[in-house]
Short mmCIF file of C-alpha atoms and ligand atoms in Angstrom, two decimals:
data_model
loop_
_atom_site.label_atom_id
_atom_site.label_comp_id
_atom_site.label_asym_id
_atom_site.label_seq_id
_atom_site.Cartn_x
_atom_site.Cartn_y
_atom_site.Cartn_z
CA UNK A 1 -68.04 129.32 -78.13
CA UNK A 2 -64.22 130.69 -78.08
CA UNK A 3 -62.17 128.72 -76.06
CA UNK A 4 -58.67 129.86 -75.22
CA UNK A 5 -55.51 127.71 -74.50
CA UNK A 6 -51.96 129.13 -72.73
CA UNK A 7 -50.58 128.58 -76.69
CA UNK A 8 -52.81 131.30 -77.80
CA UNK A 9 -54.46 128.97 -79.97
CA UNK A 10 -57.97 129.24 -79.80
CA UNK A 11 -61.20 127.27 -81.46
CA UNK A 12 -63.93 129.15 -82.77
CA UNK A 13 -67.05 126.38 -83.96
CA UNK A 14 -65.17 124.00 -86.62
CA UNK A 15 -61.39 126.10 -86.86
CA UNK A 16 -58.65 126.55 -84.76
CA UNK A 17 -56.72 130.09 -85.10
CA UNK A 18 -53.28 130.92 -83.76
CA UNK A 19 -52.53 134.16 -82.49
CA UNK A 20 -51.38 136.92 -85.42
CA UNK A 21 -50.95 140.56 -84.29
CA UNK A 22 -51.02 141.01 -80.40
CA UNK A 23 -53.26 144.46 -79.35
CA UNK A 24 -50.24 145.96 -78.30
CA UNK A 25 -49.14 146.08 -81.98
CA UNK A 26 -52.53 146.98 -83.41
CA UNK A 27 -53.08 150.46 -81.17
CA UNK A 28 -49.78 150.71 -82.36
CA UNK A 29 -50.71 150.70 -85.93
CA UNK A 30 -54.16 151.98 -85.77
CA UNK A 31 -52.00 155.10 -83.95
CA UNK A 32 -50.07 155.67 -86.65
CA UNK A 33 -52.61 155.40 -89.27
CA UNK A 34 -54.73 158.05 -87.13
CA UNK A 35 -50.92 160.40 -87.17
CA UNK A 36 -50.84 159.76 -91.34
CA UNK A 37 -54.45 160.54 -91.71
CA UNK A 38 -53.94 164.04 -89.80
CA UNK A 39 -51.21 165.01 -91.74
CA UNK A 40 -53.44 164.47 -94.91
CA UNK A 41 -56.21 165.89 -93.43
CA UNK A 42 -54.09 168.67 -92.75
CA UNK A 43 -56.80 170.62 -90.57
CA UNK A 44 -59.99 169.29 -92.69
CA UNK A 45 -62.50 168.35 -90.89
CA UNK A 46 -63.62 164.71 -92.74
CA UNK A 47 -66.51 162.36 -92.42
CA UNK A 48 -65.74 159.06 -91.23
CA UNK A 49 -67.63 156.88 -93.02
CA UNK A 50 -67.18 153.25 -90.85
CA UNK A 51 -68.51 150.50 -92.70
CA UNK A 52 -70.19 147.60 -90.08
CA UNK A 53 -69.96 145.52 -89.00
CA UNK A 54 -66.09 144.52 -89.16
CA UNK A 55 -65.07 148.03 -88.28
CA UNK A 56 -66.71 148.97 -85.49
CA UNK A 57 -63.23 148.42 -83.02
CA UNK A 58 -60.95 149.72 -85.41
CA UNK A 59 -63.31 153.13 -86.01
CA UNK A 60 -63.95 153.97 -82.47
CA UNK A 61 -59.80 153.38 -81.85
CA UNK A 62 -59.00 155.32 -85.12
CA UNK A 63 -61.45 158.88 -84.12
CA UNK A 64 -60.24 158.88 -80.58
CA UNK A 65 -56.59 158.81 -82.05
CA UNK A 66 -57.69 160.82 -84.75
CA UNK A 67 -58.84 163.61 -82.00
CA UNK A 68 -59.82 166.95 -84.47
CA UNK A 69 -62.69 168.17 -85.66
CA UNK A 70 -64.51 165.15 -87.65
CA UNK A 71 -67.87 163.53 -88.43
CA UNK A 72 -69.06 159.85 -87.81
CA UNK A 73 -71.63 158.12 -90.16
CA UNK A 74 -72.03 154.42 -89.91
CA UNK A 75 -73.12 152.32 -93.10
CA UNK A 76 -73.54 148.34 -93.60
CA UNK A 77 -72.70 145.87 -96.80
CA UNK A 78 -71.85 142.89 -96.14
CA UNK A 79 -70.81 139.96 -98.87
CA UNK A 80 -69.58 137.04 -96.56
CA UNK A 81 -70.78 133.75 -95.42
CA UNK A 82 -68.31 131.90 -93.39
CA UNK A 83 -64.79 131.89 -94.67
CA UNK A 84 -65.40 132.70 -98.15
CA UNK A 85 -65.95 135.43 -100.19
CA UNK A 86 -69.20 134.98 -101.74
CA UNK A 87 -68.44 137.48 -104.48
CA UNK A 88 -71.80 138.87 -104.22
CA UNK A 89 -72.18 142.31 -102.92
CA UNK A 90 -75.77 142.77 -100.80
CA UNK A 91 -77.55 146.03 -100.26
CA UNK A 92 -76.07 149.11 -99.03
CA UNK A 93 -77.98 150.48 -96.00
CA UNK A 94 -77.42 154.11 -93.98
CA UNK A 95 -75.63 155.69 -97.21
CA UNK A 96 -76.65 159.41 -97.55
CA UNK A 97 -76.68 162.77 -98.51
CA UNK A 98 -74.22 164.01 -95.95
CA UNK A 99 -71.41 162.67 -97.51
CA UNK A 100 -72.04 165.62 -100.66
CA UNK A 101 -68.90 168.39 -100.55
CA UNK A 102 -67.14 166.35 -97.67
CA UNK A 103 -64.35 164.66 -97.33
CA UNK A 104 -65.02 161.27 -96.72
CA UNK A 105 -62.67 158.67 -94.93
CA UNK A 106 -63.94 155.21 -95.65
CA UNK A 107 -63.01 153.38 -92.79
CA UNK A 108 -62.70 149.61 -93.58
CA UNK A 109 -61.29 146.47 -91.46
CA UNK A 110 -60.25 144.24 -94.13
CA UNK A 111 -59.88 144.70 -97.91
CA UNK A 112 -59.36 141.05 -99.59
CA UNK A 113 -60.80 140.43 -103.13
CA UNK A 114 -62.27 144.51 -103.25
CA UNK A 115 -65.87 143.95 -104.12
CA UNK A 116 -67.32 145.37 -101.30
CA UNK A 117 -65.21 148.44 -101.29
CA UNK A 118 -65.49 149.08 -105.09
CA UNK A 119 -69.29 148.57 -104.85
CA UNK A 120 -69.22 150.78 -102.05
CA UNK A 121 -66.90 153.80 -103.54
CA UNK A 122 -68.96 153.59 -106.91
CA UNK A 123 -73.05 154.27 -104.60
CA UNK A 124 -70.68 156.81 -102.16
CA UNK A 125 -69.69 158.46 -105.56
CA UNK A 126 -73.22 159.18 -106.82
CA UNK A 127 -73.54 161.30 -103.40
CA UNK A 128 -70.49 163.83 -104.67
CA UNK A 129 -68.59 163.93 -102.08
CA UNK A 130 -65.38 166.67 -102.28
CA UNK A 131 -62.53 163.84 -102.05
CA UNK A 132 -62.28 160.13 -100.44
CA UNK A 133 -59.80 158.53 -98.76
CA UNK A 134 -59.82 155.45 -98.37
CA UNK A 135 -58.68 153.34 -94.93
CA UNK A 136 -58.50 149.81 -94.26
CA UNK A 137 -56.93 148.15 -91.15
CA UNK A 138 -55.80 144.89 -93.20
CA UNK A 139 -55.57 144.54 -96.77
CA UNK A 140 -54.74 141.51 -98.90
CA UNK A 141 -52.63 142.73 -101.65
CA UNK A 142 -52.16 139.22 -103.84
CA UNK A 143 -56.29 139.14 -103.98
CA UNK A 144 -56.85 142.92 -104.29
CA UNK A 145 -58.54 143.41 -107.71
CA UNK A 146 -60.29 146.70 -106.67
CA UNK A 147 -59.61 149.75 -108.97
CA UNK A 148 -59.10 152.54 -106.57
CA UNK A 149 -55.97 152.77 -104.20
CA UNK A 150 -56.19 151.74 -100.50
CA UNK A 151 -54.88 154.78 -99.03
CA UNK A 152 -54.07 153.88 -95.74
CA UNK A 153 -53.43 150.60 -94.52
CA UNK A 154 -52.02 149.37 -91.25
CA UNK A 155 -51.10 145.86 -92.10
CA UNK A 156 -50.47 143.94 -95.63
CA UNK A 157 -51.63 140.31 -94.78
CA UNK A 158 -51.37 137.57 -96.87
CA UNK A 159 -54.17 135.30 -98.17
CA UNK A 160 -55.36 134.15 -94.89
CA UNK A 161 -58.35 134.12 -92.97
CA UNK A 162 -58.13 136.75 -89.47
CA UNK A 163 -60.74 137.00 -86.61
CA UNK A 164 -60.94 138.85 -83.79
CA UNK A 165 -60.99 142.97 -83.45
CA UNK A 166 -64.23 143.43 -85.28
CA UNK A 167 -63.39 140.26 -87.73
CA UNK A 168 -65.79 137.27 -87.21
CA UNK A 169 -65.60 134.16 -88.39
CA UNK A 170 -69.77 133.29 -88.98
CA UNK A 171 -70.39 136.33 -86.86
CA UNK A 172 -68.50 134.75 -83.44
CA UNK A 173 -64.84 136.35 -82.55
CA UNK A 174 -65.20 140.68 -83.32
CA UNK A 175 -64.80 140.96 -78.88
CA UNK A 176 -61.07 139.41 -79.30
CA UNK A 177 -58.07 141.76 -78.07
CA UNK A 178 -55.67 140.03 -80.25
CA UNK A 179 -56.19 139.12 -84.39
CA UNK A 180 -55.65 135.33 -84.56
CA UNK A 181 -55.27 133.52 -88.36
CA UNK A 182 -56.77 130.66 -89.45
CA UNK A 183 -54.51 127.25 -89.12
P1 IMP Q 1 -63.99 141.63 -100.18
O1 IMP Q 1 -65.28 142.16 -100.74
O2 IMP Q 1 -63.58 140.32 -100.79
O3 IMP Q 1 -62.84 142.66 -100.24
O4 IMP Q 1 -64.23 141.29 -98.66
C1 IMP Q 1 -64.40 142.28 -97.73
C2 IMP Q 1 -65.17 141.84 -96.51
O5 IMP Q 1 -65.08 140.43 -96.30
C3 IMP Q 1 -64.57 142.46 -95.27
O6 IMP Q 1 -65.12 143.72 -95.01
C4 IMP Q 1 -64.89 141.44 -94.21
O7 IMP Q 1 -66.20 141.64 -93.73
C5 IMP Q 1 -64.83 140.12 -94.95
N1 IMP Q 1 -63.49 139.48 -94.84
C6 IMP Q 1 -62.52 139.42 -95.78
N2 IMP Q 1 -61.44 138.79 -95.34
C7 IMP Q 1 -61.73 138.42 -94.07
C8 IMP Q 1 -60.97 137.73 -93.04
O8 IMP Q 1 -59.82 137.34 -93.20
N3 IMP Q 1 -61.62 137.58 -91.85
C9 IMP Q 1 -62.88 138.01 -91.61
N4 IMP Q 1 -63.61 138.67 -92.53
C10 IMP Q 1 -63.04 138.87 -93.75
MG1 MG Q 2 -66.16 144.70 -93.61
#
């Protein structure tokens, strides 16, 4: 259950969570990561490869701002339980061989220690795909220790734990407008 207070503090199970980055401030982002993508694009016409199920918001936001030409695949790895990272990356599933000669936009929600999204780059290289880009809506730079660049990022966060807009915390709190921390 989410329960919401005037504050915009809310509870989700065991945590309370104060409000972070209002939706007003997030289409703004997610706007100008869609303008910075075009202009690297420069008339390509990419795959979006949106990895579930944290980015399922921030994808269908991004294309629709994105507006040209484009692909949509959808593929799922998931290595969380709960607040922590379990450092463990689980199977891949809905990777395949469309992503050969394209370019591919890997469209993340949240890049924090980088073990899903280097496990994920290495399979998504074996499929030769023409160039990838990488795009995450959060990224935690003092815990990134992934080896490829995050391209495009809308907001650096520190070391903190986010729900809503896709982000769960065990699975309850993707529906929210707003991104709320942990407190
Ligand atoms: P990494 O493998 O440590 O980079 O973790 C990446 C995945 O963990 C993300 O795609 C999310 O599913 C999840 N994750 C990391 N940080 C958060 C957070 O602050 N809130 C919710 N999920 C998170
Ligand atoms: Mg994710």
């Amino acid at each position: 259950m989410v329960s919401e207070t005037l504050s915009k503090k809310i509870r989700i199970q065991d945590k309370e969570f104060e409000l972070f980055i209002p939706e007003e401030e997030i289409r703004t982002a997610v706007g100008q990561l869609a303008e910075e993508l075009k202009e690297k694009l420069n008339g390509k016409s990419p795959l979006f490869l949106i990895v579930l199920n944290g980015s399922f918001l921030f994808a269908s936001d991004l294309v629709r701002a994105f507006g040209g030409p484009c692909s949509v695949s959808f593929i799922r790895l998931k290595s969380y339980q709960g607040t922590d990272s379990t450092g463990n990356v689980r199977e891949l599933i809905g990777l395949t061989e469309e992503c050969a000669g394209k370019v591919v936009v890997l469209v993340e929600d949240i890049v924090d220690t980088g073990n899903t999204l280097m496990a994920l780059y290495e399979k998504l290289a074996e499929h030769k795909p023409a160039e990838v880009l990488v795009t995450s809506l959060f990224l935690k730079p003092s815990v990134y220790k992934g080896k490829v660049p995050v391209d495009h990022v809308g907001f650096k966060v520190a070391d903190k734990f986010l729900v809503g807009y896709g982000l769960d915390y065990n699975e309850i709190g993707r529906n929210l407008r707003d991104v709320y921390v942990l407190i």
